[in-house]
XYZ file of C-alpha atoms in Angstrom:
682
model
C -22.766 6.970 -33.279
C -22.011 3.694 -35.117
C -20.452 5.533 -38.068
C -18.309 7.538 -35.706
C -17.222 4.347 -33.868
C -16.188 2.752 -37.145
C -14.209 5.868 -38.019
C -12.406 5.858 -34.695
C -11.802 2.122 -35.011
C -10.199 2.648 -38.417
C -7.973 5.311 -36.914
C -6.853 2.763 -34.334
C -5.695 0.323 -36.968
C -8.799 -1.858 -37.360
C -9.025 -3.594 -40.708
C -12.626 -4.587 -40.554
C -15.484 -2.151 -40.966
C -17.758 -4.006 -38.480
C -17.552 -3.347 -34.766
C -18.741 -5.904 -32.190
C -19.800 -3.620 -29.365
C -20.462 0.059 -30.192
C -19.134 2.708 -27.768
C -21.730 4.271 -25.522
C -20.091 7.691 -25.905
C -18.828 9.700 -28.891
C -15.403 11.275 -29.112
C -16.879 14.754 -29.275
C -18.200 14.180 -25.764
C -14.644 14.429 -24.449
C -14.430 17.742 -22.536
C -12.398 20.745 -23.624
C -10.144 21.294 -20.658
C -8.620 24.523 -19.408
C -7.431 25.658 -15.998
C -9.813 27.479 -13.708
C -9.228 30.909 -12.208
C -8.035 29.633 -8.798
C -5.485 27.210 -10.293
C -2.922 29.864 -11.034
C -2.887 31.028 -7.461
C -2.876 27.477 -6.076
C 0.038 26.497 -8.318
C 2.104 29.388 -7.006
C 1.220 28.544 -3.370
C 2.093 24.865 -3.891
C 5.427 25.980 -5.355
C 6.160 28.048 -2.290
C 5.478 25.169 0.102
C 7.416 22.600 -1.903
C 10.500 24.803 -2.564
C 10.673 27.015 0.528
C 9.512 24.819 3.377
C 10.290 21.236 2.223
C 13.071 19.313 3.931
C 14.988 18.969 0.638
C 15.181 22.731 -0.089
C 14.496 22.033 -3.769
C 14.875 24.545 -6.600
C 12.238 24.532 -9.300
C 14.689 24.451 -12.229
C 15.163 22.694 -15.574
C 16.490 19.488 -13.963
C 13.373 19.188 -11.845
C 11.226 20.231 -14.828
C 12.410 17.165 -16.751
C 11.462 14.898 -13.868
C 8.013 16.500 -13.604
C 7.348 15.903 -17.304
C 8.453 12.278 -17.013
C 6.162 11.715 -14.052
C 3.267 13.532 -15.701
C 3.535 11.254 -18.734
C 3.752 8.226 -16.412
C 0.590 9.335 -14.642
C -1.157 9.794 -17.973
C -0.042 6.397 -19.255
C 1.820 4.379 -16.570
C 1.929 1.137 -18.579
C 2.599 2.640 -22.045
C -0.699 1.305 -23.401
C -2.240 4.528 -24.752
C 0.313 7.054 -25.980
C 2.593 6.626 -29.027
C 6.271 7.424 -29.092
C 5.451 10.381 -31.372
C 3.201 11.797 -28.632
C 5.964 11.494 -26.065
C 8.573 13.060 -28.437
C 6.216 15.873 -29.097
C 5.711 16.419 -25.338
C 9.471 16.599 -24.835
C 9.471 20.138 -26.171
C 8.003 21.117 -22.762
C 10.742 19.404 -20.727
C 12.284 22.746 -19.650
C 8.997 24.603 -19.469
C 7.153 22.716 -16.720
C 9.090 24.551 -13.997
C 8.142 27.954 -15.461
C 4.536 26.855 -16.004
C 4.096 25.711 -12.401
C 5.878 28.713 -10.950
C 3.784 31.130 -12.919
C 0.569 29.098 -12.742
C 0.124 29.195 -16.545
C -0.485 25.537 -17.286
C -1.978 25.492 -20.822
C 0.556 23.024 -22.308
C -0.132 20.538 -19.494
C -3.861 20.713 -20.328
C -3.129 20.112 -24.047
C -1.104 17.027 -23.180
C -3.942 15.766 -20.980
C -6.467 16.239 -23.814
C -4.263 14.270 -26.185
C -4.092 11.458 -23.607
C -7.923 11.511 -23.293
C -8.200 11.095 -27.029
C -5.703 8.206 -27.071
C -7.615 6.595 -24.147
C -10.890 6.900 -26.061
C -9.384 5.284 -29.150
C -8.030 2.369 -27.179
C -11.260 1.594 -25.343
C -13.205 1.747 -28.591
C -10.720 -0.732 -30.011
C -11.155 -2.927 -26.924
C -14.956 -2.927 -27.508
C -14.407 -3.904 -31.139
C -12.772 -7.141 -29.955
C -15.841 -8.255 -28.049
C -18.229 -10.387 -30.108
C -20.743 -12.844 -28.582
C -20.367 -15.021 -31.635
C -16.567 -15.103 -31.608
C -15.037 -16.132 -28.293
C -11.263 -15.750 -27.826
C -9.168 -18.858 -28.466
C -7.859 -19.644 -24.991
C -5.905 -22.641 -26.300
C -3.447 -20.705 -28.490
C -0.038 -21.859 -27.218
C 2.461 -19.212 -26.195
C -0.050 -16.374 -26.059
C 0.831 -13.985 -23.241
C -0.282 -10.730 -21.676
C 2.607 -8.434 -20.699
C 1.021 -6.677 -17.755
C 4.098 -4.791 -16.567
C 5.454 -2.489 -19.288
C 7.148 0.048 -17.017
C 10.551 -0.587 -18.637
C 9.184 -1.227 -22.141
C 9.586 1.089 -25.096
C 6.720 3.316 -26.250
C 4.770 1.867 -29.155
C 5.624 3.477 -32.485
C 2.429 2.551 -34.348
C -1.251 2.011 -33.713
C -0.798 -1.568 -34.853
C 1.585 -2.191 -31.956
C -0.974 -0.808 -29.529
C -3.614 -2.990 -31.128
C -1.597 -6.105 -30.277
C -1.063 -4.916 -26.695
C -4.774 -4.299 -26.312
C -5.698 -7.652 -27.872
C -3.629 -9.197 -25.091
C -5.181 -6.920 -22.455
C -8.797 -7.663 -23.499
C -8.070 -11.369 -23.793
C -6.497 -11.277 -20.324
C -9.567 -9.559 -18.863
C -11.846 -12.083 -20.628
C -9.807 -15.057 -19.427
C -9.971 -13.838 -15.820
C -13.802 -13.650 -16.006
C -13.931 -17.064 -17.721
C -11.926 -18.568 -14.876
C -14.312 -16.901 -12.403
C -17.114 -19.017 -13.960
C -18.691 -16.600 -16.415
C -19.909 -17.894 -19.792
C -18.776 -16.082 -22.931
C -21.949 -13.894 -23.320
C -21.556 -12.807 -19.693
C -17.851 -12.063 -20.354
C -18.796 -9.864 -23.302
C -21.468 -8.094 -21.239
C -19.149 -7.467 -18.250
C -16.224 -6.208 -20.314
C -18.588 -4.122 -22.495
C -19.806 -2.387 -19.328
C -16.234 -2.000 -18.025
C -14.908 -0.422 -21.167
C -17.971 1.717 -21.757
C -17.738 2.894 -18.129
C -14.144 3.819 -18.900
C -15.416 5.923 -21.812
C -18.008 7.513 -19.554
C -15.324 8.484 -17.022
C -13.274 10.031 -19.769
C -16.214 12.264 -20.678
C -16.518 13.244 -16.956
C -12.945 14.464 -16.668
C -12.787 17.969 -15.301
C -10.226 20.705 -14.905
C -9.444 19.757 -11.325
C -8.419 16.225 -12.502
C -5.801 17.758 -14.797
C -4.596 20.228 -12.154
C -4.282 17.496 -9.543
C -2.254 15.324 -11.907
C 0.179 18.197 -12.726
C 0.615 19.141 -9.071
C 1.225 15.529 -7.989
C 3.710 15.045 -10.850
C 5.469 17.992 -9.263
C 5.032 16.721 -5.682
C 6.329 13.246 -6.377
C 9.317 14.656 -8.255
C 10.193 16.434 -5.002
C 9.790 13.447 -2.672
C 7.738 10.271 -2.113
C 5.515 11.548 0.778
C 4.822 14.950 -0.690
C 1.480 15.455 -2.368
C -1.242 17.872 -3.425
C -4.795 17.057 -2.358
C -7.619 18.404 -4.453
C -10.558 19.915 -2.522
C -12.441 16.557 -2.626
C -9.391 14.592 -1.493
C -8.566 17.167 1.174
C -12.088 16.662 2.613
C -11.616 12.890 2.519
C -8.279 13.296 4.294
C -9.967 15.167 7.150
C -12.670 12.510 7.363
C -10.079 9.810 7.623
C -8.149 11.690 10.308
C -11.360 12.166 12.300
C -12.651 8.666 11.585
C -15.993 10.257 10.882
C -17.119 7.921 8.106
C -19.068 4.760 8.658
C -17.510 2.125 6.455
C -14.851 -0.531 6.477
C -12.069 1.480 8.128
C -9.602 1.577 5.277
C -7.751 4.387 3.529
C -8.056 3.889 -0.236
C -5.884 5.295 -2.989
C -6.206 5.253 -6.739
C -3.217 3.625 -8.382
C -3.641 3.652 -12.145
C -6.615 1.408 -12.953
C -6.883 -0.066 -9.479
C -8.218 0.932 -6.059
C -5.505 0.025 -3.552
C -5.706 -0.382 0.193
C -3.163 2.180 1.393
C -3.670 1.562 5.149
C -6.156 0.090 7.592
C -7.633 1.981 10.548
C -6.575 -0.085 13.620
C -9.622 -1.717 15.134
C -11.778 -0.955 12.124
C -13.945 -3.574 10.392
C -11.365 -4.297 7.636
C -8.561 -4.619 10.182
C -10.572 -6.922 12.469
C -11.545 -9.162 9.535
C -7.921 -10.237 9.266
C -8.454 -10.901 5.556
C -7.301 -7.643 4.047
C -3.979 -5.757 4.158
C -2.205 -2.740 2.804
C -1.315 -2.962 -0.924
C -4.256 -5.265 -1.660
C -6.290 -4.227 -4.732
C -10.104 -4.085 -4.722
C -11.470 -5.161 -8.156
C -15.191 -5.582 -7.482
C -17.831 -4.640 -4.849
C -21.193 -6.167 -3.963
C -23.827 -5.001 -1.508
C -25.360 -7.184 1.207
C -24.482 -10.622 2.528
C -26.409 -12.628 -0.055
C -24.287 -15.315 -1.729
C -25.852 -14.378 -5.062
C -25.199 -10.632 -4.636
C -24.004 -9.119 -7.907
C -20.438 -7.836 -7.927
C -19.802 -4.518 -9.657
C -16.541 -4.435 -11.510
C -14.652 -1.312 -10.369
C -11.406 -1.627 -12.334
C -10.721 1.763 -13.823
C -13.302 3.619 -11.648
C -12.667 7.045 -10.191
C -11.712 6.835 -6.489
C -14.642 8.996 -5.335
C -17.061 6.587 -7.050
C -15.413 3.574 -5.382
C -15.563 5.271 -1.967
C -19.318 5.933 -2.411
C -19.838 2.273 -3.284
C -17.924 0.880 -0.322
C -19.008 3.209 2.471
C -22.512 2.801 3.935
C -24.628 2.647 7.096
C -23.375 0.843 10.208
C -24.494 -2.813 10.368
C -24.761 -3.324 6.609
C -22.525 -5.715 4.701
C -20.268 -5.027 1.773
C -18.504 -7.775 -0.185
C -15.163 -7.153 -1.885
C -13.237 -9.042 -4.470
C -9.608 -8.469 -3.632
C -6.304 -9.264 -5.361
C -3.903 -9.857 -2.554
C -0.666 -7.890 -2.636
C 1.550 -10.956 -2.969
C -0.672 -12.710 -5.541
C 0.660 -13.263 -9.077
C -1.032 -11.401 -11.926
C -4.033 -13.324 -13.182
C -4.698 -14.958 -9.787
C -8.307 -15.499 -8.752
C -9.593 -12.663 -6.495
C -10.396 -13.425 -2.870
C -13.951 -12.653 -1.781
C -14.283 -10.919 1.582
C -17.409 -9.905 3.493
C -17.161 -6.949 5.875
C -19.843 -5.536 8.115
C -19.663 -1.738 8.096
C -19.281 -0.020 11.416
C -17.964 3.085 13.109
C -14.462 2.689 14.446
C -14.741 2.521 18.229
C -11.954 3.915 20.360
C -11.838 0.716 22.417
C -11.225 -1.294 19.224
C -8.165 0.813 18.518
C -6.782 0.449 22.020
C -3.846 -1.684 23.146
C -4.784 -5.121 24.509
C -3.093 -7.741 26.649
C -3.223 -11.543 26.606
C -1.509 -13.814 29.083
C 0.000 -16.657 27.083
C 0.734 -20.003 28.726
C 3.081 -22.453 26.981
C 1.284 -25.773 26.684
C 4.095 -28.087 25.738
C 7.843 -28.370 25.336
C 10.619 -27.285 27.687
C 8.685 -24.131 28.712
C 5.349 -25.819 29.439
C 3.319 -24.089 32.095
C 5.236 -20.789 31.941
C 3.456 -17.532 31.170
C 4.219 -14.335 29.284
C 2.174 -11.155 28.805
C 1.631 -10.174 25.154
C 0.613 -6.529 24.695
C -0.642 -5.754 21.205
C -0.412 -2.095 20.151
C -2.279 -1.277 16.922
C -1.215 2.379 16.730
C 0.460 5.099 18.793
C -2.766 6.884 19.769
C -3.353 9.608 22.352
C -2.879 8.308 25.907
C -1.427 4.952 24.749
C 1.241 5.111 27.442
C -1.345 5.329 30.221
C -3.160 2.317 28.735
C 0.037 0.262 28.539
C 0.817 1.052 32.149
C -2.483 -0.578 33.163
C -1.796 -3.593 30.895
C 1.666 -4.094 32.424
C 0.035 -4.044 35.870
C -2.250 -6.865 34.663
C 0.760 -8.821 33.444
C 2.505 -8.329 36.813
C -0.649 -9.346 38.699
C -0.817 -12.542 36.686
C 2.782 -13.378 37.686
C 3.814 -13.568 34.007
C 7.555 -13.782 33.578
C 7.985 -11.091 30.946
C 6.378 -8.809 28.413
C 6.184 -8.975 24.625
C 5.167 -5.765 22.835
C 3.589 -6.703 19.503
C 3.957 -3.883 16.994
C 3.163 -5.903 13.881
C 0.989 -3.890 11.513
C 1.474 -0.715 13.580
C 1.911 2.077 11.095
C 2.785 4.756 13.706
C 0.964 7.722 15.120
C 1.979 10.137 17.888
C 5.679 10.882 18.185
C 5.182 11.978 21.766
C 3.518 8.667 22.664
C 6.453 6.708 21.210
C 8.809 8.728 23.413
C 6.714 8.376 26.567
C 6.135 4.659 25.961
C 9.880 4.168 25.623
C 10.239 5.977 28.922
C 8.324 3.229 30.721
C 11.321 0.928 30.204
C 14.311 3.269 30.790
C 14.972 5.683 33.657
C 15.878 8.614 31.488
C 17.719 9.596 28.326
C 17.277 10.431 24.638
C 14.775 8.469 22.534
C 14.814 10.075 19.061
C 16.676 12.788 17.177
C 14.907 15.031 14.644
C 16.541 17.303 12.034
C 14.947 19.842 9.737
C 15.976 20.938 6.294
C 18.493 23.443 7.613
C 20.276 20.720 9.599
C 19.126 21.890 13.004
C 19.029 18.914 15.423
C 16.625 18.388 18.296
C 17.011 15.493 20.703
C 13.763 14.325 22.349
C 13.747 11.956 25.306
C 12.468 10.712 28.619
C 13.347 12.877 31.616
C 11.266 11.499 34.508
C 14.122 9.429 36.081
C 11.726 6.497 36.705
C 11.433 2.994 35.225
C 7.852 1.661 35.251
C 8.775 -1.861 34.149
C 12.244 -3.410 34.681
C 11.481 -6.978 33.686
C 12.347 -8.924 30.507
C 11.086 -7.225 27.346
C 10.730 -8.414 23.707
C 9.419 -6.267 20.846
C 7.848 -7.829 17.763
C 7.947 -5.927 14.439
C 7.154 -6.657 10.781
C 7.345 -4.905 7.448
C 4.157 -2.945 8.243
C 5.698 -1.471 11.442
C 6.517 2.113 10.540
C 7.259 5.601 11.825
C 6.570 5.848 15.573
C 6.846 2.030 15.823
C 10.311 2.245 14.406
C 11.346 5.011 16.830
C 10.228 2.933 19.823
C 11.835 -0.266 18.620
C 15.064 1.473 17.544
C 15.492 3.247 20.864
C 15.033 0.074 22.929
C 17.419 -1.727 20.595
C 20.074 0.987 20.885
C 19.791 0.945 24.667
C 19.943 -2.868 24.544
C 16.891 -2.769 26.762
C 14.716 -5.150 24.652
C 15.156 -7.958 22.221
C 13.750 -6.947 18.798
C 12.409 -9.858 16.718
C 10.543 -10.270 13.455
C 10.902 -8.787 10.006
C 12.747 -5.671 8.887
C 10.448 -2.679 9.452
C 9.046 -0.351 6.763
C 11.698 2.375 6.899
C 9.632 5.550 7.078
C 11.825 8.063 8.873
C 10.301 11.341 7.736
C 7.856 13.857 9.224
C 5.035 15.366 7.156
C 3.081 18.577 7.650
C -0.420 19.104 6.252
C -1.431 22.635 5.219
C -4.549 24.061 3.651
C -4.053 26.401 0.714
C -6.827 28.835 1.397
C -6.084 32.313 2.778
C -8.261 34.587 4.877
C -9.038 37.109 2.136
C -9.496 34.704 -0.805
C -12.629 35.302 -2.857
C -12.686 32.120 -4.972
C -15.979 30.249 -5.387
C -14.222 26.912 -5.036
C -12.122 25.542 -2.144
C -8.414 25.307 -2.921
C -7.341 21.977 -1.480
C -4.234 21.310 0.580
C -0.690 19.994 0.507
C 1.308 17.510 2.500
C 5.062 17.865 2.489
C 8.084 16.526 4.383
C 9.586 18.918 6.942
C 11.916 16.759 9.057
C 13.704 13.453 9.380
C 13.934 11.020 12.290
C 17.224 9.566 13.524
C 18.041 6.928 16.070
C 20.002 7.849 19.154
C 22.909 5.966 17.633
C 22.868 8.535 14.797
C 21.500 6.372 11.994
C 18.260 7.299 10.274
C 15.223 5.012 10.338
C 14.571 6.256 6.813
C 14.868 3.556 4.086
C 16.623 0.961 6.261
C 14.055 0.804 9.053
C 14.891 -1.318 12.098
C 16.684 -4.594 11.483
C 15.599 -7.083 14.218
C 18.184 -8.679 16.527
C 16.600 -11.966 15.605
C 15.269 -11.949 12.101
C 12.477 -14.215 10.955
C 11.968 -15.326 7.303
C 9.505 -13.309 5.268
C 7.722 -13.910 2.001
C 8.325 -10.622 0.205
C 11.152 -8.086 0.416
C 11.701 -4.372 0.855
C 11.828 -3.937 -2.890
C 8.102 -4.711 -3.006
C 6.832 -3.197 0.231
C 8.800 -0.711 2.195
C 10.147 2.846 1.948
C 12.885 1.659 -0.382
C 10.269 0.654 -2.876
C 8.944 4.251 -3.011
C 10.129 6.233 -5.977
C 12.158 9.318 -5.014
C 12.228 8.544 -1.282
C 14.709 10.434 0.855
C 17.967 8.477 1.350
C 19.407 6.948 4.536
C 22.091 8.998 6.272
C 23.719 9.408 9.633
C 24.240 12.238 12.118
C 26.087 12.491 15.409
C 25.257 9.995 18.141
C 23.162 11.285 21.027
C 24.512 11.116 24.582
C 23.152 7.850 25.999
C 24.356 4.839 28.024
C 23.666 1.301 26.837
C 22.125 -0.940 29.508
C 23.914 -4.033 28.187
C 21.091 -6.330 29.201
C 21.454 -8.489 26.048
C 24.994 -9.555 25.253
C 26.337 -10.279 21.738
C 27.013 -13.861 22.827
C 23.402 -14.298 23.930
C 22.136 -12.873 20.614
C 24.201 -15.468 18.773
C 22.691 -18.221 20.940
C 19.165 -16.950 20.260
C 19.847 -16.753 16.493
C 21.054 -20.351 16.536
C 17.975 -21.463 18.544
C 15.722 -19.661 16.059
C 17.383 -21.354 13.098
C 16.979 -24.756 14.770
C 13.331 -24.183 15.598
C 12.536 -22.823 12.127
C 13.913 -25.977 10.613
C 11.632 -28.085 12.769
C 8.538 -25.902 12.477
C 6.277 -26.830 9.493
C 4.687 -23.364 9.562
C 8.052 -21.795 8.746
C 8.542 -24.352 5.948
C 5.404 -22.951 4.378
C 6.801 -19.408 4.661
C 10.137 -20.433 3.165
C 8.363 -22.226 0.272
C 6.282 -19.109 -0.454
C 9.375 -16.925 -0.182
C 11.225 -19.095 -2.726
C 8.257 -18.951 -5.089
C 8.052 -15.146 -4.705
C 11.731 -14.824 -5.613
C 11.213 -16.990 -8.711
C 8.176 -14.995 -9.873
C 8.894 -11.418 -8.721
C 10.636 -10.282 -11.897
C 8.079 -11.914 -14.202
C 6.207 -9.311 -16.311
C 3.748 -11.565 -18.193
C 1.008 -14.009 -17.570
C -0.180 -16.862 -19.802
C -3.339 -16.443 -21.878
C -3.765 -20.243 -22.235
C -6.753 -21.407 -20.212
C -5.354 -24.887 -19.532
C -2.112 -23.450 -18.154
C -3.919 -20.942 -15.934
C -6.358 -23.611 -14.718
C -3.404 -25.860 -13.886
C -1.752 -23.038 -11.886
C -5.002 -22.311 -10.075
C -5.562 -25.949 -9.245
C -2.002 -26.309 -8.016
C -2.548 -23.342 -5.685
C -5.832 -24.734 -4.365
C -4.341 -28.147 -3.774
C -1.383 -26.640 -1.919
C -3.729 -24.556 0.259
C -5.881 -27.617 1.102
C -2.834 -29.768 1.825
C -1.504 -27.156 4.258
C -4.945 -26.703 5.872
C -5.211 -30.469 6.492
C -1.693 -30.703 7.857
C -2.546 -27.919 10.310
C -5.854 -29.519 11.263
C -4.261 -32.868 11.969
C -1.513 -31.289 14.047
C -4.243 -29.520 16.096
C -6.221 -32.707 16.584
C -8.944 -32.059 13.998
C -10.067 -34.389 11.205
C -8.851 -33.532 7.654
C -11.402 -31.950 5.262
C -12.175 -32.418 1.598
C -12.299 -28.688 0.786
C -11.239 -25.409 2.293
C -14.888 -24.451 2.842
C -15.150 -27.346 5.388
C -12.430 -26.047 7.700
C -14.063 -25.696 11.169
C -14.983 -22.141 12.136
C -13.335 -22.516 15.524
C -9.951 -23.492 14.022
C -7.302 -20.803 14.329
C -4.355 -20.776 11.974
C -1.174 -20.815 14.083
C 0.935 -17.687 14.450
C 4.472 -19.091 14.057
C 6.090 -15.695 14.606
C 4.411 -15.199 17.979
C 5.039 -18.825 19.036
C 8.727 -18.561 18.239
C 8.912 -15.172 19.948
C 7.554 -16.790 23.145
C 10.310 -19.352 22.994
C 12.968 -16.703 22.464
C 11.456 -14.669 25.320
C 11.740 -17.516 27.825
C 15.306 -18.199 26.689
C 16.115 -14.523 27.258
C 14.549 -14.684 30.722
C 16.555 -17.766 31.691
C 19.721 -16.049 30.535
C 18.963 -12.914 32.528
C 18.365 -15.078 35.632
C 21.760 -16.723 35.145
C 23.440 -13.357 34.680
C 21.903 -12.047 37.932
C 23.308 -15.018 39.849
């Protein structure tokens, strides 16, 4: 094995004959890959769904073939760290063949490309191991040394020597992160040795379905952002997620290159209730139990099914996660989060109400009902009716519907919920790929609640949330406040690929594809643009980072005819201007918003940065600056709330709640709206 490792190392451009850590697997352990019998049939069925039934009415032609090849190469090497330019140029001979291959189900060239990528991966991880030597730590004081972590727009390397330098940076970056986490050099070598050897092990475990799934999803994502092929294993996981049948943390996970990413949270699930984890966060390590000394298992580069097995577990047990927050800079220290596994209870997913009483200021003593809706679940409208009755019984002056973090759900519930606040009329328009339009609305002729209404949204409010908010905005029935919403205005259909008389030994998986598009009653699509609030609050990130517009190959915004509806004109343009001015004044005076604006300015400065320093002193200084800023803010909040300042973040009292400036400001705007409506009535 050692001789082989040296040979491979020399092929990768190594000049020394010695190798610090030997690979645990030999290159001849890489599998010989070829498509299985069922893949030809599955490929043809996927083609039928994506070209015949998809909203876009795509043709599988040479133009699409070029896009599929580009995405396939991106999936094989998203950061241009494995393949050489010569490999890519050689692959270009297939650029007008991928359409024919997929249509016919004869995918041999795609399998050949995948095998080449496996070999290049193997060579790189062997080289990474060669850089790890317990006797020779990296020099973390070398000025100007950087790791370029985002190479999406970079050129492909032309030589192995160029890749060697990229991987020297990558390994040094990994080592520096572990060093900053408190590991001594021998522990760093051991941890990275395991990580890279595990990567080699996973290469040897690659199977035919992995290749097929990659090809089909290169095809799917070339059609549209929400179109996908699910392998049999992923199709089963999809059904489990839909049925909430797994005991675990209540999160939908997705593999994104080397990382396991939180794609969404199940409302009311353990992860959601923790308040410490959010969509787009990356899980980098997992530990079992609640022991402070529990050993974290590094999962960077793991297969998704392996990660899922590690995270799920019996109800009542604890799993610890090390998480890179979505808005953290590269190289930031992971956040450690403990979550007690549980089954998701229906009552935890349900809408809830809280009667808020203003404690100080010009609105002191006045009350408002805040109804939080985590998702548009079955029978939501009935639940909200009962909650509104509680608000009315408490003599609260108005209602705030909080849709922050609500990723959608039932279209019918969004329509019926809107119907509680209007007598009758259209709520949403839907068009299919042929342009046929359907107008769905409320027809009961009754208004359940006629009082003042405010709707809160944020960048995680999507789909059904956007339909509800958009309809009430178009009717001028409610004041919409918060952040611009996600912008998902498409409808997906999920279909299994198996047929009644199939005789394959293996299941065939399923597809998800876009069949329709949502439009507001004013004719504009919610796709891409989402819902822009009447009163917009500052936000840290932007739609380029998180939102439909950040999705590659998403359907565009467009407009159709306006539906037949009558605006209620409850909120005048003049009043909106007054509320905007009040918001601006309050934001200037609110220290919580000053934190948000500071973070937003920092995000704008850093968002286009593609590298991170490999100098320990610089990284330590950045980390210390971040910790000092967090402690300073914590103490300012504690003092404002009447608590004593603390010396470290660990000493913050358990009963201290971080203020919610968005909700507090929404309450103020709500009372202003109520006072204006009272004046208008007189």
